[in-house]
XYZ file of C-alpha atoms in Angstrom:
575
model
C 73.249 26.563 1.478
C 71.012 29.553 1.006
C 71.536 32.215 3.657
C 68.563 34.135 5.025
C 68.924 37.338 7.028
C 66.890 37.648 10.226
C 65.848 41.146 9.472
C 63.088 42.234 11.703
C 62.742 39.945 14.587
C 64.292 42.254 17.387
C 62.768 44.620 15.888
C 62.576 41.848 18.151
C 65.562 39.660 17.808
C 65.956 42.057 15.122
C 64.703 41.662 11.648
C 67.069 44.595 11.423
C 69.905 43.486 13.675
C 70.988 39.904 13.120
C 73.247 38.628 10.384
C 72.982 35.314 8.622
C 75.059 33.350 11.109
C 73.086 30.710 13.013
C 69.907 31.896 11.351
C 67.048 29.522 12.163
C 65.870 29.850 8.560
C 69.077 28.313 7.227
C 67.998 24.863 8.379
C 64.935 23.092 9.617
C 64.828 21.959 13.268
C 66.538 18.610 12.510
C 69.738 20.525 11.733
C 70.290 18.953 8.320
C 67.837 20.403 5.806
C 68.808 23.546 3.906
C 66.319 26.189 2.866
C 66.698 25.062 -0.733
C 65.542 21.632 0.385
C 62.428 23.188 1.901
C 61.194 24.515 -1.431
C 61.981 21.229 -3.211
C 59.599 19.284 -0.974
C 55.835 19.866 -0.940
C 55.375 18.764 2.674
C 58.154 21.044 3.899
C 56.758 23.925 1.849
C 53.399 23.600 3.577
C 55.122 23.220 6.934
C 56.896 26.529 6.338
C 53.541 28.211 5.704
C 52.372 26.823 9.048
C 55.340 28.616 10.620
C 53.979 31.943 9.357
C 50.874 31.296 11.466
C 52.823 30.698 14.666
C 53.376 34.370 15.482
C 49.747 35.437 15.847
C 49.857 37.078 19.301
C 47.836 35.926 22.268
C 44.980 38.210 23.289
C 42.124 38.031 25.814
C 43.892 37.274 29.130
C 47.436 37.056 27.805
C 48.569 40.299 29.419
C 50.483 40.498 32.672
C 49.379 37.745 35.048
C 46.316 36.410 33.210
C 44.954 39.926 32.777
C 42.996 41.609 29.982
C 43.825 44.877 28.285
C 40.444 46.270 29.363
C 42.013 47.231 32.699
C 44.126 49.764 30.793
C 41.035 51.535 29.535
C 37.940 52.980 31.193
C 36.136 49.638 30.807
C 37.486 47.975 33.929
C 39.845 48.211 36.882
C 42.573 45.957 38.267
C 43.809 46.218 41.843
C 47.256 44.978 40.823
C 49.476 43.985 37.911
C 49.567 45.827 34.628
C 46.522 47.890 35.592
C 48.503 49.530 38.387
C 51.630 49.884 36.248
C 49.591 51.547 33.513
C 47.856 53.895 35.952
C 51.265 54.913 37.302
C 52.523 55.794 33.843
C 55.216 53.107 33.834
C 55.219 52.528 30.084
C 58.520 53.588 28.519
C 60.822 52.745 25.574
C 62.643 50.415 27.959
C 59.564 48.939 29.617
C 56.638 47.688 27.544
C 55.037 45.602 30.266
C 51.793 45.263 28.294
C 52.702 42.741 25.585
C 55.322 41.527 23.128
C 53.414 42.123 19.905
C 56.389 43.953 18.444
C 58.585 40.873 18.336
C 55.841 38.480 17.309
C 54.511 40.591 14.479
C 57.888 41.345 12.953
C 58.754 37.656 13.154
C 55.519 36.820 11.351
C 56.228 39.424 8.671
C 59.689 38.067 8.139
C 58.559 34.476 7.669
C 55.677 35.606 5.449
C 58.104 37.482 3.217
C 60.339 34.447 2.841
C 57.369 32.268 1.959
C 55.835 34.722 -0.519
C 59.167 35.209 -2.272
C 59.735 31.476 -2.703
C 56.292 29.915 -3.170
C 56.221 30.441 -6.945
C 59.204 28.097 -7.375
C 58.363 25.724 -4.529
C 56.987 22.221 -4.846
C 53.332 21.834 -3.902
C 51.206 18.707 -3.673
C 48.442 20.250 -5.744
C 49.246 23.013 -8.211
C 45.881 24.617 -7.426
C 47.108 25.285 -3.897
C 49.997 27.545 -4.903
C 47.844 30.647 -5.247
C 45.877 29.744 -2.127
C 49.041 29.420 -0.046
C 50.311 32.771 -1.290
C 46.957 34.366 -0.441
C 47.140 32.993 3.104
C 50.655 34.371 3.578
C 49.599 37.799 2.306
C 46.620 37.920 4.668
C 48.894 37.022 7.559
C 51.438 39.663 6.545
C 48.670 42.266 6.378
C 47.416 41.149 9.791
C 50.856 41.458 11.394
C 51.414 44.890 9.890
C 48.054 46.184 11.118
C 48.678 44.953 14.654
C 52.079 46.681 14.616
C 50.984 50.053 13.305
C 47.941 50.238 15.598
C 50.319 50.109 18.521
C 53.512 51.795 17.292
C 52.535 53.921 14.321
C 54.045 53.662 10.834
C 56.602 50.923 10.233
C 59.052 50.408 7.326
C 57.426 48.457 4.520
C 59.587 45.412 3.840
C 58.195 42.814 1.504
C 61.297 40.794 0.601
C 64.201 38.991 2.178
C 66.950 41.405 3.131
C 70.388 40.762 1.676
C 73.507 40.439 3.815
C 74.819 43.765 2.563
C 71.510 45.607 2.994
C 71.912 49.293 3.852
C 69.726 49.855 6.887
C 70.148 53.616 6.625
C 67.870 53.396 3.583
C 64.906 52.332 5.720
C 62.543 55.212 6.375
C 59.322 55.402 8.332
C 56.509 55.866 5.839
C 53.169 57.516 6.506
C 50.336 55.589 8.110
C 48.540 55.903 4.768
C 51.414 54.165 2.986
C 51.298 51.326 5.500
C 47.564 50.932 5.020
C 47.948 51.044 1.243
C 50.397 48.136 1.516
C 48.039 46.211 3.800
C 45.107 46.752 1.434
C 47.144 45.646 -1.601
C 48.024 42.385 0.136
C 44.403 41.811 1.099
C 43.061 42.645 -2.348
C 45.589 40.249 -3.887
C 44.388 37.549 -1.507
C 40.714 38.275 -2.187
C 41.396 37.936 -5.916
C 42.302 34.270 -5.280
C 39.100 32.402 -6.078
C 40.141 29.328 -4.087
C 40.341 31.270 -0.820
C 37.302 30.061 1.179
C 34.828 32.345 2.906
C 35.082 30.152 6.023
C 36.800 26.958 7.154
C 34.459 23.993 7.445
C 36.917 21.123 7.986
C 38.338 20.614 11.470
C 41.824 19.759 10.243
C 41.994 23.199 8.590
C 40.768 25.079 11.673
C 42.669 28.274 12.342
C 43.555 29.019 8.725
C 42.804 32.476 7.329
C 39.833 33.050 5.046
C 38.163 35.582 2.772
C 36.125 36.718 5.761
C 39.280 37.404 7.765
C 40.769 39.350 4.849
C 37.617 41.504 4.732
C 37.702 42.049 8.500
C 41.334 43.186 8.460
C 40.668 45.522 5.529
C 37.608 46.984 7.239
C 39.533 47.718 10.414
C 42.682 49.008 8.677
C 40.779 51.555 6.605
C 38.678 52.609 9.611
C 41.808 53.325 11.631
C 43.355 55.160 8.682
C 40.317 57.442 8.477
C 40.174 58.149 12.220
C 41.389 61.445 13.730
C 44.682 59.979 14.999
C 45.852 59.339 11.423
C 43.589 61.652 9.422
C 45.110 65.116 9.699
C 42.707 67.886 10.546
C 43.355 71.580 9.891
C 41.476 74.795 9.275
C 40.861 73.868 5.656
C 39.762 70.327 6.516
C 38.380 70.380 10.086
C 37.128 66.797 9.715
C 40.171 65.505 7.897
C 40.143 63.791 4.524
C 36.552 62.632 4.012
C 37.660 60.332 1.190
C 39.402 58.148 3.786
C 36.103 57.668 5.594
C 34.411 56.905 2.278
C 37.023 54.238 1.506
C 36.504 52.709 4.942
C 32.731 52.706 4.482
C 33.000 51.077 1.064
C 35.324 48.323 2.334
C 33.010 47.499 5.240
C 29.946 47.631 2.992
C 31.551 45.169 0.561
C 32.557 42.953 3.484
C 28.997 42.847 4.824
C 27.585 42.117 1.386
C 29.903 39.182 0.752
C 29.823 37.757 4.271
C 26.048 37.865 4.706
C 25.245 36.505 1.235
C 23.177 33.336 1.637
C 23.482 33.738 5.426
C 27.092 32.559 5.264
C 27.726 34.885 8.229
C 25.035 36.296 10.506
C 24.736 37.487 14.076
C 24.381 34.764 16.685
C 20.836 34.768 18.071
C 21.695 35.341 21.751
C 24.330 37.915 22.724
C 25.147 36.460 26.144
C 25.302 32.842 25.037
C 27.513 33.738 22.083
C 30.507 34.407 24.327
C 30.157 31.122 26.182
C 30.929 28.937 23.205
C 33.793 28.282 20.854
C 33.751 28.602 17.099
C 32.591 25.352 15.475
C 34.499 24.350 12.330
C 31.846 22.349 10.510
C 29.925 22.769 7.230
C 26.783 23.983 9.034
C 28.032 25.849 12.133
C 25.755 27.145 14.851
C 28.060 30.120 15.240
C 28.033 32.058 11.983
C 29.129 35.333 13.568
C 32.741 34.599 14.491
C 35.225 35.434 11.753
C 38.461 34.726 13.632
C 39.245 33.267 17.034
C 42.685 33.393 18.618
C 44.417 32.040 21.675
C 44.444 33.948 24.880
C 45.109 31.805 27.907
C 43.307 29.007 29.699
C 39.527 29.408 29.832
C 39.483 27.738 33.235
C 41.938 30.358 34.412
C 39.618 33.045 33.065
C 36.851 31.891 35.392
C 39.100 31.638 38.439
C 40.810 34.979 37.763
C 37.655 37.021 37.022
C 34.907 35.998 39.410
C 33.150 36.758 42.674
C 34.591 35.820 46.095
C 31.638 33.748 47.243
C 32.383 31.170 44.548
C 34.721 28.463 45.836
C 37.998 28.332 43.950
C 38.070 31.975 42.856
C 41.546 33.486 42.889
C 40.597 37.139 42.385
C 37.965 39.520 41.093
C 40.122 40.385 38.088
C 38.775 42.889 35.583
C 35.996 44.605 37.509
C 33.766 46.816 35.317
C 33.774 50.546 35.962
C 30.858 52.846 36.654
C 31.650 54.601 33.377
C 30.973 51.344 31.542
C 27.738 50.770 33.474
C 26.637 54.308 32.627
C 27.069 53.618 28.922
C 24.195 51.106 28.684
C 20.917 52.470 27.331
C 17.467 51.882 28.783
C 15.683 49.033 27.032
C 12.142 50.405 26.976
C 13.017 53.739 25.373
C 16.293 52.819 23.685
C 17.775 56.075 24.996
C 21.028 56.638 26.904
C 20.510 56.637 30.669
C 23.506 58.865 31.424
C 24.484 61.562 28.947
C 27.747 62.564 30.589
C 28.973 64.235 33.766
C 28.728 67.716 35.247
C 32.086 67.368 36.981
C 35.612 66.211 36.152
C 35.420 63.369 38.708
C 32.346 61.728 37.110
C 30.468 61.878 40.419
C 27.610 64.070 39.182
C 25.982 62.291 36.225
C 23.803 64.029 33.664
C 20.688 61.876 33.732
C 18.483 61.620 30.660
C 15.040 62.233 32.097
C 13.412 61.006 28.886
C 15.150 57.632 29.122
C 13.249 56.287 32.135
C 16.405 55.813 34.226
C 15.913 55.815 38.001
C 19.051 56.565 40.006
C 17.475 54.843 43.026
C 17.080 51.637 40.991
C 20.031 51.989 38.619
C 20.114 48.397 37.386
C 16.472 48.083 36.372
C 15.405 48.148 32.732
C 18.814 48.418 31.122
C 20.060 47.112 27.778
C 20.082 43.270 27.952
C 23.792 43.360 27.127
C 24.315 44.904 30.559
C 22.910 41.800 32.230
C 24.966 39.556 29.936
C 28.188 41.420 30.718
C 28.170 42.565 34.357
C 27.346 41.098 37.773
C 25.790 43.852 39.905
C 24.183 44.070 43.324
C 21.025 41.968 43.289
C 21.909 39.942 40.185
C 21.163 36.216 40.268
C 24.235 34.115 39.589
C 21.930 31.530 38.010
C 21.203 27.965 39.028
C 24.285 25.828 39.672
C 23.170 22.356 40.723
C 20.176 23.657 42.598
C 21.824 26.721 44.125
C 20.978 30.278 43.123
C 23.352 32.935 44.407
C 22.247 36.558 44.648
C 25.212 38.880 44.177
C 25.718 41.136 47.203
C 28.133 43.987 46.549
C 26.686 46.227 49.265
C 28.831 46.920 52.302
C 28.824 43.803 54.458
C 27.413 41.618 51.665
C 28.862 38.269 50.617
C 30.534 39.890 47.585
C 31.028 43.325 49.079
C 32.985 45.997 47.326
C 36.290 46.721 49.107
C 38.512 49.690 48.366
C 41.475 47.860 49.866
C 43.919 45.690 47.933
C 42.007 42.491 48.712
C 42.128 40.993 45.217
C 39.207 38.608 45.602
C 36.758 41.478 46.015
C 35.692 44.054 43.476
C 37.053 47.558 43.811
C 34.284 49.119 41.731
C 31.090 47.463 42.999
C 30.782 45.205 39.941
C 32.078 41.854 38.714
C 32.681 40.563 35.226
C 29.917 38.434 33.685
C 30.844 38.351 29.993
C 32.653 35.163 28.856
C 31.742 33.457 32.151
C 29.220 30.638 32.071
C 27.263 30.822 35.363
C 26.026 27.257 34.897
C 29.417 25.619 35.473
C 31.568 25.314 38.551
C 34.691 27.442 38.846
C 36.828 24.316 38.576
C 35.181 23.241 35.318
C 36.524 24.208 31.935
C 34.815 26.996 30.029
C 34.356 26.964 26.257
C 34.660 30.737 26.037
C 37.017 31.873 23.291
C 38.357 35.265 22.266
C 36.693 36.665 19.168
C 39.379 38.605 17.340
C 37.023 39.501 14.511
C 33.262 39.036 14.303
C 30.472 40.262 12.075
C 29.042 42.764 14.585
C 32.293 44.721 14.489
C 32.060 45.125 10.716
C 28.491 46.429 11.009
C 29.717 48.997 13.523
C 32.781 49.864 11.416
C 30.493 50.547 8.474
C 28.059 52.678 10.487
C 30.869 54.847 11.836
C 32.640 55.326 8.511
C 29.422 55.984 6.578
C 28.290 58.599 9.096
C 31.636 60.408 8.976
C 31.738 60.267 5.165
C 28.099 61.290 4.807
C 27.298 58.316 2.564
C 24.740 55.512 2.783
C 23.257 57.035 5.930
C 20.106 54.912 5.839
C 22.287 51.801 5.554
C 24.396 53.057 8.475
C 21.271 53.220 10.659
C 20.249 49.782 9.455
C 23.706 48.385 10.333
C 23.703 49.679 13.890
C 20.061 48.704 14.385
C 20.825 45.179 13.168
C 23.303 44.886 16.033
C 20.825 46.350 18.526
C 17.943 44.117 17.435
C 19.965 41.021 18.234
C 20.126 42.347 21.813
C 16.378 43.128 21.858
C 17.054 46.852 21.847
C 14.866 49.419 20.032
C 16.144 50.952 16.824
C 17.908 54.265 16.933
C 15.484 56.677 15.323
C 16.726 58.249 12.109
C 17.218 61.976 11.735
C 20.068 62.532 14.173
C 22.734 65.061 13.339
C 26.137 63.742 12.350
C 27.475 64.540 15.828
C 24.501 62.915 17.579
C 24.790 59.772 15.462
C 28.530 59.676 16.113
C 27.862 59.641 19.848
C 25.342 56.816 19.516
C 27.729 54.755 17.359
C 30.544 55.169 19.871
C 28.228 54.140 22.697
C 27.152 51.120 20.697
C 30.750 50.039 20.100
C 31.455 50.400 23.796
C 28.680 48.104 25.002
C 28.621 45.633 22.118
C 32.399 45.123 22.054
C 33.101 45.305 25.792
C 36.182 43.294 26.829
C 37.060 42.522 23.204
C 40.079 44.843 22.979
C 38.411 47.578 20.981
C 37.856 50.319 23.553
C 41.581 50.636 24.331
C 42.347 51.326 20.655
C 39.130 53.221 19.858
C 39.791 56.016 22.341
C 43.247 56.385 20.800
C 42.186 56.545 17.185
C 39.460 59.013 18.214
C 42.064 61.014 20.205
C 39.882 61.253 23.324
C 42.109 59.633 25.951
C 42.500 62.999 27.677
C 38.718 62.998 28.120
C 38.140 59.422 29.261
C 41.348 57.969 30.710
C 42.179 60.279 33.605
C 40.185 58.296 36.153
C 37.591 55.581 36.678
C 34.801 55.431 39.233
C 32.757 52.834 41.074
C 29.579 52.524 43.111
C 29.549 52.064 46.880
C 26.256 50.612 48.067
C 24.868 50.818 51.599
C 21.925 48.637 52.574
C 19.329 50.577 54.565
C 16.861 47.687 54.709
C 16.112 44.671 52.505
C 15.771 45.885 48.904
C 16.489 49.457 49.969
C 19.933 50.858 49.171
C 21.864 54.098 49.031
C 24.155 54.446 46.012
C 27.294 56.588 46.253
C 29.680 57.154 43.383
C 33.378 57.445 44.165
C 36.706 57.742 42.348
C 38.380 54.325 42.222
C 41.630 55.233 40.510
C 43.342 58.245 38.994
C 45.608 57.483 36.061
C 48.739 59.074 34.682
C 48.577 57.545 31.184
C 46.249 59.959 29.427
C 48.554 62.459 27.701
C 48.913 62.545 23.922
C 52.109 60.515 23.993
C 50.053 57.510 25.086
C 48.121 57.598 21.813
C 50.790 55.257 20.424
C 53.430 53.177 22.205
C 57.107 54.153 22.230
C 59.465 52.338 19.894
C 61.661 49.959 21.933
C 65.006 51.487 22.844
C 66.784 48.393 21.530
C 65.579 49.190 18.009
C 66.649 52.815 17.827
C 70.260 51.940 17.038
C 69.318 49.353 14.420
C 67.407 51.703 12.143
C 68.749 55.273 12.127
C 65.386 56.672 11.066
C 63.845 55.190 14.212
C 66.369 57.018 16.361
C 65.575 60.287 14.603
C 61.817 59.668 14.679
C 60.921 58.137 18.027
C 57.195 58.459 18.605
C 56.027 61.859 19.920
C 56.567 62.466 23.620
C 58.917 59.538 24.139
């Protein structure tokens, strides 16, 4: 019987810690088949590849008690759960209450390595599939590595099974660049496989990785590698290594070119409706924007856990948007930012753009259509449900009033979540909303950011960001901005376009601005003076302790420090 070492799973059940005894890879679940038997049988070989897929983490509302990670950023606020724990600074090497990506990703890497090392000698039903299967495993390995290093920083590069007598003292933490180089090599190898499809069009193959997914991972990996967190800046290079930004821009440009060829991928026509549907795996899909969907909890639960109290069956308000998020939406008529920033550290004195057309006495009028597709605000119509139209009332004394207390059913910020919630169905009905792990709009925004920072293809960078804005019926951003001005507009665009999609939490880290944006969040208290006449008062909702530099990356789990000596000597900064 061939023995396989569990080598990184504690790095979870530790890929580094366990020996070969009772290894689940020694036999298949029936307790009789050896690993050698797996590779001698085409069906079992394919089944093993399916196992590599099983460790893709849950996202969306898979955190805490059906919570989203947005409550750990300045996008939204939770009155309880992981939002409170995060605000209190409870994260530690012994307490990662956010997620278990560490274990899942190392498990996925381990199984991918075993598959990649054995597929060349394994039996396959169709010889043409051998290269395709290897490409899938390499994309998955790249995916798992990227998810790990985003959260924990550089990880040892292990691309083979580890022998029983492996010397763990030889494992060293590489640079982030070396990790990204490894990820890119895997993805380029996969993209060189001509049989790898650009998308899946057969339902029985739904969920398998594609060329589009490989491009999306590469785009994001190189963008993160170029960002300030991992792109050292000094007196000689105040903006870091520009070539990293150029590489990121080129990867995203190539991705856009291949994905949009013949309209294979294109932005969905309606921004709001896009998030109310699932990805359709058919030859001619209506949704050509989604590149990868993942699990993330019951969609029915999402509606009951993130809704307004006047709707029967609602459990809690959930992720209530912050005033900072509301302030980030431009004005539609002018296309200009409504709020440019704040005059004070508490975000209670906004800097209003007088040229934008924003009226602080009617703050929800004339905003970017994505605002109305993402947020329920005072005066919003909760659409027609079987003949009933509900007007949202977040003013004091209103049906959906904002409460600063710990009453979970009511918002603590003055807003409720709209995105991913179909207002045309009852709370008890199932939603088709799905989490979009990767989609085409992100790659447009990745390209715009990287091109601007690299100083290349600037006209194409404007066209990329304007393509995203046009879908939302927003005016183009006029060309001619300085690099710094365009950077600000790109970051604003990412914030509103990708709200609740798990980008903001990581973006503020890779940009190294958590000390600027994560100290507190604010809300809006509304007092009704008379019908359609209100007084708006900003207030601090929550002050947070998780904004120091050590929170730029998560601490390595204490359980792993003894398994790999270099981990013990190189725990992440501040932990």
